[in-house]
Amino acid sequence: MEQSSVNQVAKQVVGIPRGERWQAYQRLQSLGIACWCTEGGDLQVEINSPLAAIQVWSAIGQLTRPRHDLAVWLDRCWQLKFNKTGM
């Protein structure tokens, strides 16, 4: 029986500005996600699970999305929480 493709490792190049690469690298390392900078200066990330993919998306988004977009997203999260709990 073959292993599920979920266990396969995908290596992705993450396109973020040079100024945020060190922060992204440190955050991904703290999450236990393997990453490194290539000779060309790209940040390469090893994604080996759906959870890792979501964590990469979130960590990179916090560094690259406009502050206004992040504030709107956070506000929506609070609205969902209060709508579900009836507060």
PDB file of N, CA and C in Angstrom:
ATOM      1  N   MET A   1       0.835  -1.173   0.000  1.00  0.00           N
ATOM      2  CA  MET A   1       0.000   0.000   0.000  1.00  0.00           C
ATOM      3  C   MET A   1       0.889   1.249   0.000  1.00  0.00           C
ATOM      4  N   GLU A   2       0.557   2.237  -0.833  1.00  0.00           N
ATOM      5  CA  GLU A   2       1.355   3.453  -0.937  1.00  0.00           C
ATOM      6  C   GLU A   2       1.016   4.434   0.173  1.00  0.00           C
ATOM      7  N   GLN A   3       2.008   5.235   0.533  1.00  0.00           N
ATOM      8  CA  GLN A   3       1.807   6.286   1.531  1.00  0.00           C
ATOM      9  C   GLN A   3       0.919   7.378   0.940  1.00  0.00           C
ATOM     10  N   SER A   4       0.161   8.020   1.787  1.00  0.00           N
ATOM     11  CA  SER A   4      -0.683   9.129   1.377  1.00  0.00           C
ATOM     12  C   SER A   4       0.182  10.305   0.920  1.00  0.00           C
ATOM     13  N   SER A   5      -0.320  11.061  -0.047  1.00  0.00           N
ATOM     14  CA  SER A   5       0.426  12.214  -0.530  1.00  0.00           C
ATOM     15  C   SER A   5       0.455  13.341   0.500  1.00  0.00           C
ATOM     16  N   VAL A   6      -0.344  13.236   1.576  1.00  0.00           N
ATOM     17  CA  VAL A   6      -0.349  14.256   2.613  1.00  0.00           C
ATOM     18  C   VAL A   6       1.000  14.320   3.314  1.00  0.00           C
ATOM     19  N   ASN A   7       1.725  13.189   3.377  1.00  0.00           N
ATOM     20  CA  ASN A   7       3.004  13.139   4.063  1.00  0.00           C
ATOM     21  C   ASN A   7       4.165  13.630   3.205  1.00  0.00           C
ATOM     22  N   GLN A   8       3.918  13.992   1.971  1.00  0.00           N
ATOM     23  CA  GLN A   8       4.980  14.472   1.106  1.00  0.00           C
ATOM     24  C   GLN A   8       5.381  15.892   1.495  1.00  0.00           C
ATOM     25  N   VAL A   9       6.607  16.224   1.233  1.00  0.00           N
ATOM     26  CA  VAL A   9       7.133  17.545   1.562  1.00  0.00           C
ATOM     27  C   VAL A   9       7.130  18.403   0.306  1.00  0.00           C
ATOM     28  N   ALA A  10       6.630  19.617   0.451  1.00  0.00           N
ATOM     29  CA  ALA A  10       6.643  20.567  -0.651  1.00  0.00           C
ATOM     30  C   ALA A  10       7.571  21.702  -0.279  1.00  0.00           C
ATOM     31  N   LYS A  11       8.465  22.053  -1.175  1.00  0.00           N
ATOM     32  CA  LYS A  11       9.350  23.195  -0.953  1.00  0.00           C
ATOM     33  C   LYS A  11       8.813  24.349  -1.778  1.00  0.00           C
ATOM     34  N   GLN A  12       8.593  25.461  -1.121  1.00  0.00           N
ATOM     35  CA  GLN A  12       8.041  26.631  -1.778  1.00  0.00           C
ATOM     36  C   GLN A  12       8.967  27.819  -1.596  1.00  0.00           C
ATOM     37  N   VAL A  13       9.052  28.632  -2.619  1.00  0.00           N
ATOM     38  CA  VAL A  13       9.772  29.898  -2.511  1.00  0.00           C
ATOM     39  C   VAL A  13       8.745  30.958  -2.148  1.00  0.00           C
ATOM     40  N   VAL A  14       9.020  31.667  -1.063  1.00  0.00           N
ATOM     41  CA  VAL A  14       8.099  32.679  -0.576  1.00  0.00           C
ATOM     42  C   VAL A  14       8.581  34.045  -1.031  1.00  0.00           C
ATOM     43  N   GLY A  15       7.759  34.736  -1.771  1.00  0.00           N
ATOM     44  CA  GLY A  15       8.122  36.050  -2.270  1.00  0.00           C
ATOM     45  C   GLY A  15       7.735  37.147  -1.289  1.00  0.00           C
ATOM     46  N   ILE A  16       8.687  37.609  -0.514  1.00  0.00           N
ATOM     47  CA  ILE A  16       8.441  38.715   0.405  1.00  0.00           C
ATOM     48  C   ILE A  16       9.579  39.720   0.270  1.00  0.00           C
ATOM     49  N   PRO A  17       9.313  40.961   0.618  1.00  0.00           N
ATOM     50  CA  PRO A  17      10.364  41.977   0.514  1.00  0.00           C
ATOM     51  C   PRO A  17      11.576  41.623   1.379  1.00  0.00           C
ATOM     52  N   ARG A  18      12.743  42.033   0.919  1.00  0.00           N
ATOM     53  CA  ARG A  18      13.993  41.728   1.637  1.00  0.00           C
ATOM     54  C   ARG A  18      13.957  42.173   3.090  1.00  0.00           C
ATOM     55  N   GLY A  19      13.335  43.301   3.363  1.00  0.00           N
ATOM     56  CA  GLY A  19      13.292  43.829   4.717  1.00  0.00           C
ATOM     57  C   GLY A  19      12.546  42.938   5.704  1.00  0.00           C
ATOM     58  N   GLU A  20      11.617  42.133   5.215  1.00  0.00           N
ATOM     59  CA  GLU A  20      10.828  41.266   6.090  1.00  0.00           C
ATOM     60  C   GLU A  20      11.340  39.825   6.132  1.00  0.00           C
ATOM     61  N   ARG A  21      12.333  39.502   5.319  1.00  0.00           N
ATOM     62  CA  ARG A  21      12.791  38.105   5.259  1.00  0.00           C
ATOM     63  C   ARG A  21      13.328  37.591   6.578  1.00  0.00           C
ATOM     64  N   TRP A  22      14.116  38.403   7.270  1.00  0.00           N
ATOM     65  CA  TRP A  22      14.695  37.942   8.529  1.00  0.00           C
ATOM     66  C   TRP A  22      13.595  37.686   9.555  1.00  0.00           C
ATOM     67  N   GLN A  23      12.606  38.589   9.631  1.00  0.00           N
ATOM     68  CA  GLN A  23      11.486  38.385  10.552  1.00  0.00           C
ATOM     69  C   GLN A  23      10.718  37.119  10.189  1.00  0.00           C
ATOM     70  N   ALA A  24      10.461  36.924   8.901  1.00  0.00           N
ATOM     71  CA  ALA A  24       9.735  35.739   8.453  1.00  0.00           C
ATOM     72  C   ALA A  24      10.521  34.483   8.791  1.00  0.00           C
ATOM     73  N   TYR A  25      11.815  34.505   8.513  1.00  0.00           N
ATOM     74  CA  TYR A  25      12.678  33.367   8.816  1.00  0.00           C
ATOM     75  C   TYR A  25      12.609  33.028  10.306  1.00  0.00           C
ATOM     76  N   GLN A  26      12.759  34.035  11.156  1.00  0.00           N
ATOM     77  CA  GLN A  26      12.737  33.797  12.600  1.00  0.00           C
ATOM     78  C   GLN A  26      11.385  33.259  13.065  1.00  0.00           C
ATOM     79  N   ARG A  27      10.291  33.828  12.542  1.00  0.00           N
ATOM     80  CA  ARG A  27       8.955  33.373  12.949  1.00  0.00           C
ATOM     81  C   ARG A  27       8.715  31.933  12.511  1.00  0.00           C
ATOM     82  N   LEU A  28       9.075  31.605  11.289  1.00  0.00           N
ATOM     83  CA  LEU A  28       8.869  30.235  10.808  1.00  0.00           C
ATOM     84  C   LEU A  28       9.726  29.247  11.589  1.00  0.00           C
ATOM     85  N   GLN A  29      10.952  29.632  11.910  1.00  0.00           N
ATOM     86  CA  GLN A  29      11.814  28.765  12.716  1.00  0.00           C
ATOM     87  C   GLN A  29      11.189  28.536  14.091  1.00  0.00           C
ATOM     88  N   SER A  30      10.614  29.582  14.686  1.00  0.00           N
ATOM     89  CA  SER A  30       9.991  29.436  16.010  1.00  0.00           C
ATOM     90  C   SER A  30       8.772  28.527  15.960  1.00  0.00           C
ATOM     91  N   LEU A  31       8.143  28.423  14.796  1.00  0.00           N
ATOM     92  CA  LEU A  31       7.007  27.516  14.619  1.00  0.00           C
ATOM     93  C   LEU A  31       7.457  26.099  14.276  1.00  0.00           C
ATOM     94  N   GLY A  32       8.759  25.902  14.124  1.00  0.00           N
ATOM     95  CA  GLY A  32       9.279  24.582  13.786  1.00  0.00           C
ATOM     96  C   GLY A  32       9.179  24.246  12.310  1.00  0.00           C
ATOM     97  N   ILE A  33       9.065  25.269  11.476  1.00  0.00           N
ATOM     98  CA  ILE A  33       8.966  25.076  10.028  1.00  0.00           C
ATOM     99  C   ILE A  33      10.338  25.323   9.414  1.00  0.00           C
ATOM    100  N   ALA A  34      10.852  24.328   8.726  1.00  0.00           N
ATOM    101  CA  ALA A  34      12.176  24.437   8.110  1.00  0.00           C
ATOM    102  C   ALA A  34      12.147  25.479   6.997  1.00  0.00           C
ATOM    103  N   CYS A  35      13.114  26.414   7.052  1.00  0.00           N
ATOM    104  CA  CYS A  35      13.232  27.420   6.007  1.00  0.00           C
ATOM    105  C   CYS A  35      14.672  27.904   5.944  1.00  0.00           C
ATOM    106  N   TRP A  36      15.039  28.462   4.802  1.00  0.00           N
ATOM    107  CA  TRP A  36      16.388  28.949   4.591  1.00  0.00           C
ATOM    108  C   TRP A  36      16.371  29.940   3.442  1.00  0.00           C
ATOM    109  N   CYS A  37      17.409  30.760   3.378  1.00  0.00           N
ATOM    110  CA  CYS A  37      17.557  31.703   2.272  1.00  0.00           C
ATOM    111  C   CYS A  37      18.476  31.100   1.225  1.00  0.00           C
ATOM    112  N   THR A  38      18.088  31.230  -0.013  1.00  0.00           N
ATOM    113  CA  THR A  38      18.902  30.719  -1.117  1.00  0.00           C
ATOM    114  C   THR A  38      19.991  31.733  -1.443  1.00  0.00           C
ATOM    115  N   GLU A  39      20.914  31.341  -2.299  1.00  0.00           N
ATOM    116  CA  GLU A  39      21.984  32.255  -2.714  1.00  0.00           C
ATOM    117  C   GLU A  39      21.418  33.485  -3.414  1.00  0.00           C
ATOM    118  N   GLY A  40      20.280  33.324  -4.062  1.00  0.00           N
ATOM    119  CA  GLY A  40      19.643  34.450  -4.754  1.00  0.00           C
ATOM    120  C   GLY A  40      18.872  35.363  -3.820  1.00  0.00           C
ATOM    121  N   GLY A  41      18.803  35.004  -2.538  1.00  0.00           N
ATOM    122  CA  GLY A  41      18.120  35.848  -1.561  1.00  0.00           C
ATOM    123  C   GLY A  41      16.671  35.497  -1.314  1.00  0.00           C
ATOM    124  N   ASP A  42      16.156  34.464  -1.991  1.00  0.00           N
ATOM    125  CA  ASP A  42      14.774  34.042  -1.771  1.00  0.00           C
ATOM    126  C   ASP A  42      14.670  33.262  -0.465  1.00  0.00           C
ATOM    127  N   LEU A  43      13.513  33.342   0.173  1.00  0.00           N
ATOM    128  CA  LEU A  43      13.234  32.538   1.358  1.00  0.00           C
ATOM    129  C   LEU A  43      12.536  31.274   0.890  1.00  0.00           C
ATOM    130  N   GLN A  44      13.143  30.141   1.150  1.00  0.00           N
ATOM    131  CA  GLN A  44      12.555  28.865   0.750  1.00  0.00           C
ATOM    132  C   GLN A  44      12.021  28.177   1.997  1.00  0.00           C
ATOM    133  N   VAL A  45      10.815  27.639   1.908  1.00  0.00           N
ATOM    134  CA  VAL A  45      10.124  27.059   3.043  1.00  0.00           C
ATOM    135  C   VAL A  45       9.728  25.624   2.720  1.00  0.00           C
ATOM    136  N   GLU A  46       9.899  24.740   3.694  1.00  0.00           N
ATOM    137  CA  GLU A  46       9.506  23.342   3.549  1.00  0.00           C
ATOM    138  C   GLU A  46       8.145  23.165   4.209  1.00  0.00           C
ATOM    139  N   ILE A  47       7.149  22.824   3.417  1.00  0.00           N
ATOM    140  CA  ILE A  47       5.786  22.645   3.926  1.00  0.00           C
ATOM    141  C   ILE A  47       5.462  21.161   3.857  1.00  0.00           C
ATOM    142  N   ASN A  48       5.253  20.554   5.029  1.00  0.00           N
ATOM    143  CA  ASN A  48       5.016  19.114   5.061  1.00  0.00           C
ATOM    144  C   ASN A  48       3.672  18.721   5.651  1.00  0.00           C
ATOM    145  N   SER A  49       2.790  19.686   5.863  1.00  0.00           N
ATOM    146  CA  SER A  49       1.452  19.370   6.369  1.00  0.00           C
ATOM    147  C   SER A  49       0.518  20.537   6.077  1.00  0.00           C
ATOM    148  N   PRO A  50      -0.778  20.280   6.104  1.00  0.00           N
ATOM    149  CA  PRO A  50      -1.731  21.388   5.934  1.00  0.00           C
ATOM    150  C   PRO A  50      -1.571  22.447   7.030  1.00  0.00           C
ATOM    151  N   LEU A  51      -1.273  22.019   8.259  1.00  0.00           N
ATOM    152  CA  LEU A  51      -1.062  22.968   9.346  1.00  0.00           C
ATOM    153  C   LEU A  51       0.123  23.884   9.052  1.00  0.00           C
ATOM    154  N   ALA A  52       1.216  23.309   8.552  1.00  0.00           N
ATOM    155  CA  ALA A  52       2.392  24.115   8.206  1.00  0.00           C
ATOM    156  C   ALA A  52       2.041  25.118   7.107  1.00  0.00           C
ATOM    157  N   ALA A  53       1.237  24.716   6.137  1.00  0.00           N
ATOM    158  CA  ALA A  53       0.838  25.626   5.058  1.00  0.00           C
ATOM    159  C   ALA A  53       0.047  26.806   5.612  1.00  0.00           C
ATOM    160  N   ILE A  54      -0.858  26.546   6.535  1.00  0.00           N
ATOM    161  CA  ILE A  54      -1.652  27.611   7.143  1.00  0.00           C
ATOM    162  C   ILE A  54      -0.766  28.521   7.980  1.00  0.00           C
ATOM    163  N   GLN A  55       0.175  27.938   8.716  1.00  0.00           N
ATOM    164  CA  GLN A  55       1.079  28.743   9.533  1.00  0.00           C
ATOM    165  C   GLN A  55       1.959  29.644   8.664  1.00  0.00           C
ATOM    166  N   VAL A  56       2.444  29.115   7.550  1.00  0.00           N
ATOM    167  CA  VAL A  56       3.257  29.924   6.633  1.00  0.00           C
ATOM    168  C   VAL A  56       2.411  31.053   6.070  1.00  0.00           C
ATOM    169  N   TRP A  57       1.213  30.736   5.623  1.00  0.00           N
ATOM    170  CA  TRP A  57       0.307  31.746   5.078  1.00  0.00           C
ATOM    171  C   TRP A  57       0.058  32.847   6.095  1.00  0.00           C
ATOM    172  N   SER A  58      -0.209  32.471   7.335  1.00  0.00           N
ATOM    173  CA  SER A  58      -0.492  33.448   8.377  1.00  0.00           C
ATOM    174  C   SER A  58       0.734  34.294   8.723  1.00  0.00           C
ATOM    175  N   ALA A  59       1.868  33.640   8.932  1.00  0.00           N
ATOM    176  CA  ALA A  59       3.088  34.361   9.326  1.00  0.00           C
ATOM    177  C   ALA A  59       3.533  35.338   8.243  1.00  0.00           C
ATOM    178  N   ILE A  60       3.502  34.906   6.997  1.00  0.00           N
ATOM    179  CA  ILE A  60       3.920  35.776   5.898  1.00  0.00           C
ATOM    180  C   ILE A  60       2.904  36.891   5.692  1.00  0.00           C
ATOM    181  N   GLY A  61       1.637  36.559   5.833  1.00  0.00           N
ATOM    182  CA  GLY A  61       0.589  37.566   5.683  1.00  0.00           C
ATOM    183  C   GLY A  61       0.699  38.679   6.704  1.00  0.00           C
ATOM    184  N   GLN A  62       1.077  38.337   7.925  1.00  0.00           N
ATOM    185  CA  GLN A  62       1.228  39.358   8.962  1.00  0.00           C
ATOM    186  C   GLN A  62       2.328  40.352   8.607  1.00  0.00           C
ATOM    187  N   LEU A  63       3.291  39.913   7.836  1.00  0.00           N
ATOM    188  CA  LEU A  63       4.399  40.787   7.453  1.00  0.00           C
ATOM    189  C   LEU A  63       4.158  41.542   6.152  1.00  0.00           C
ATOM    190  N   THR A  64       3.295  41.010   5.293  1.00  0.00           N
ATOM    191  CA  THR A  64       3.172  41.579   3.950  1.00  0.00           C
ATOM    192  C   THR A  64       1.843  42.273   3.668  1.00  0.00           C
ATOM    193  N   ARG A  65       0.791  41.922   4.379  1.00  0.00           N
ATOM    194  CA  ARG A  65      -0.507  42.546   4.118  1.00  0.00           C
ATOM    195  C   ARG A  65      -0.561  43.943   4.733  1.00  0.00           C
ATOM    196  N   PRO A  66      -1.271  44.857   4.111  1.00  0.00           N
ATOM    197  CA  PRO A  66      -1.419  46.201   4.677  1.00  0.00           C
ATOM    198  C   PRO A  66      -2.075  46.142   6.062  1.00  0.00           C
ATOM    199  N   ARG A  67      -1.669  47.042   6.926  1.00  0.00           N
ATOM    200  CA  ARG A  67      -2.179  47.086   8.296  1.00  0.00           C
ATOM    201  C   ARG A  67      -3.706  47.164   8.318  1.00  0.00           C
ATOM    202  N   HIS A  68      -4.282  47.950   7.429  1.00  0.00           N
ATOM    203  CA  HIS A  68      -5.742  48.091   7.374  1.00  0.00           C
ATOM    204  C   HIS A  68      -6.411  46.736   7.117  1.00  0.00           C
ATOM    205  N   ASP A  69      -5.877  45.961   6.185  1.00  0.00           N
ATOM    206  CA  ASP A  69      -6.443  44.641   5.880  1.00  0.00           C
ATOM    207  C   ASP A  69      -6.379  43.723   7.096  1.00  0.00           C
ATOM    208  N   LEU A  70      -5.266  43.776   7.832  1.00  0.00           N
ATOM    209  CA  LEU A  70      -5.133  42.956   9.037  1.00  0.00           C
ATOM    210  C   LEU A  70      -6.138  43.372  10.109  1.00  0.00           C
ATOM    211  N   ALA A  71      -6.371  44.670  10.241  1.00  0.00           N
ATOM    212  CA  ALA A  71      -7.331  45.167  11.219  1.00  0.00           C
ATOM    213  C   ALA A  71      -8.749  44.723  10.865  1.00  0.00           C
ATOM    214  N   VAL A  72      -9.101  44.778   9.584  1.00  0.00           N
ATOM    215  CA  VAL A  72     -10.427  44.336   9.135  1.00  0.00           C
ATOM    216  C   VAL A  72     -10.596  42.837   9.404  1.00  0.00           C
ATOM    217  N   TRP A  73      -9.570  42.059   9.117  1.00  0.00           N
ATOM    218  CA  TRP A  73      -9.610  40.614   9.353  1.00  0.00           C
ATOM    219  C   TRP A  73      -9.803  40.319  10.841  1.00  0.00           C
ATOM    220  N   LEU A  74      -9.064  41.013  11.694  1.00  0.00           N
ATOM    221  CA  LEU A  74      -9.181  40.819  13.134  1.00  0.00           C
ATOM    222  C   LEU A  74     -10.575  41.199  13.619  1.00  0.00           C
ATOM    223  N   ASP A  75     -11.125  42.286  13.100  1.00  0.00           N
ATOM    224  CA  ASP A  75     -12.466  42.699  13.476  1.00  0.00           C
ATOM    225  C   ASP A  75     -13.487  41.629  13.105  1.00  0.00           C
ATOM    226  N   ARG A  76     -13.343  41.034  11.931  1.00  0.00           N
ATOM    227  CA  ARG A  76     -14.252  39.953  11.515  1.00  0.00           C
ATOM    228  C   ARG A  76     -14.157  38.762  12.457  1.00  0.00           C
ATOM    229  N   CYS A  77     -12.942  38.441  12.896  1.00  0.00           N
ATOM    230  CA  CYS A  77     -12.762  37.324  13.831  1.00  0.00           C
ATOM    231  C   CYS A  77     -13.503  37.588  15.135  1.00  0.00           C
ATOM    232  N   TRP A  78     -13.391  38.808  15.637  1.00  0.00           N
ATOM    233  CA  TRP A  78     -14.097  39.163  16.877  1.00  0.00           C
ATOM    234  C   TRP A  78     -15.600  39.075  16.674  1.00  0.00           C
ATOM    235  N   GLN A  79     -16.096  39.534  15.540  1.00  0.00           N
ATOM    236  CA  GLN A  79     -17.530  39.473  15.271  1.00  0.00           C
ATOM    237  C   GLN A  79     -18.005  38.032  15.227  1.00  0.00           C
ATOM    238  N   LEU A  80     -17.250  37.147  14.596  1.00  0.00           N
ATOM    239  CA  LEU A  80     -17.621  35.731  14.546  1.00  0.00           C
ATOM    240  C   LEU A  80     -17.667  35.133  15.939  1.00  0.00           C
ATOM    241  N   LYS A  81     -16.671  35.459  16.771  1.00  0.00           N
ATOM    242  CA  LYS A  81     -16.615  34.929  18.128  1.00  0.00           C
ATOM    243  C   LYS A  81     -17.842  35.354  18.915  1.00  0.00           C
ATOM    244  N   PHE A  82     -18.170  36.634  18.868  1.00  0.00           N
ATOM    245  CA  PHE A  82     -19.285  37.124  19.648  1.00  0.00           C
ATOM    246  C   PHE A  82     -20.625  36.645  19.104  1.00  0.00           C
ATOM    247  N   ASN A  83     -20.733  36.454  17.807  1.00  0.00           N
ATOM    248  CA  ASN A  83     -21.966  35.938  17.230  1.00  0.00           C
ATOM    249  C   ASN A  83     -22.189  34.484  17.648  1.00  0.00           C
ATOM    250  N   LYS A  84     -21.143  33.699  17.755  1.00  0.00           N
ATOM    251  CA  LYS A  84     -21.273  32.290  18.132  1.00  0.00           C
ATOM    252  C   LYS A  84     -21.556  32.123  19.621  1.00  0.00           C
ATOM    253  N   THR A  85     -20.960  32.986  20.466  1.00  0.00           N
ATOM    254  CA  THR A  85     -21.119  32.835  21.906  1.00  0.00           C
ATOM    255  C   THR A  85     -22.313  33.615  22.436  1.00  0.00           C
ATOM    256  N   GLY A  86     -22.911  34.449  21.613  1.00  0.00           N
ATOM    257  CA  GLY A  86     -24.066  35.223  22.032  1.00  0.00           C
ATOM    258  C   GLY A  86     -23.723  36.402  22.916  1.00  0.00           C
ATOM    259  N   MET A  87     -22.457  36.812  22.904  1.00  0.00           N
ATOM    260  CA  MET A  87     -22.053  37.956  23.730  1.00  0.00           C
ATOM    261  C   MET A  87     -22.327  39.250  23.035  1.00  0.00           C
TER     262      MET A  87
END
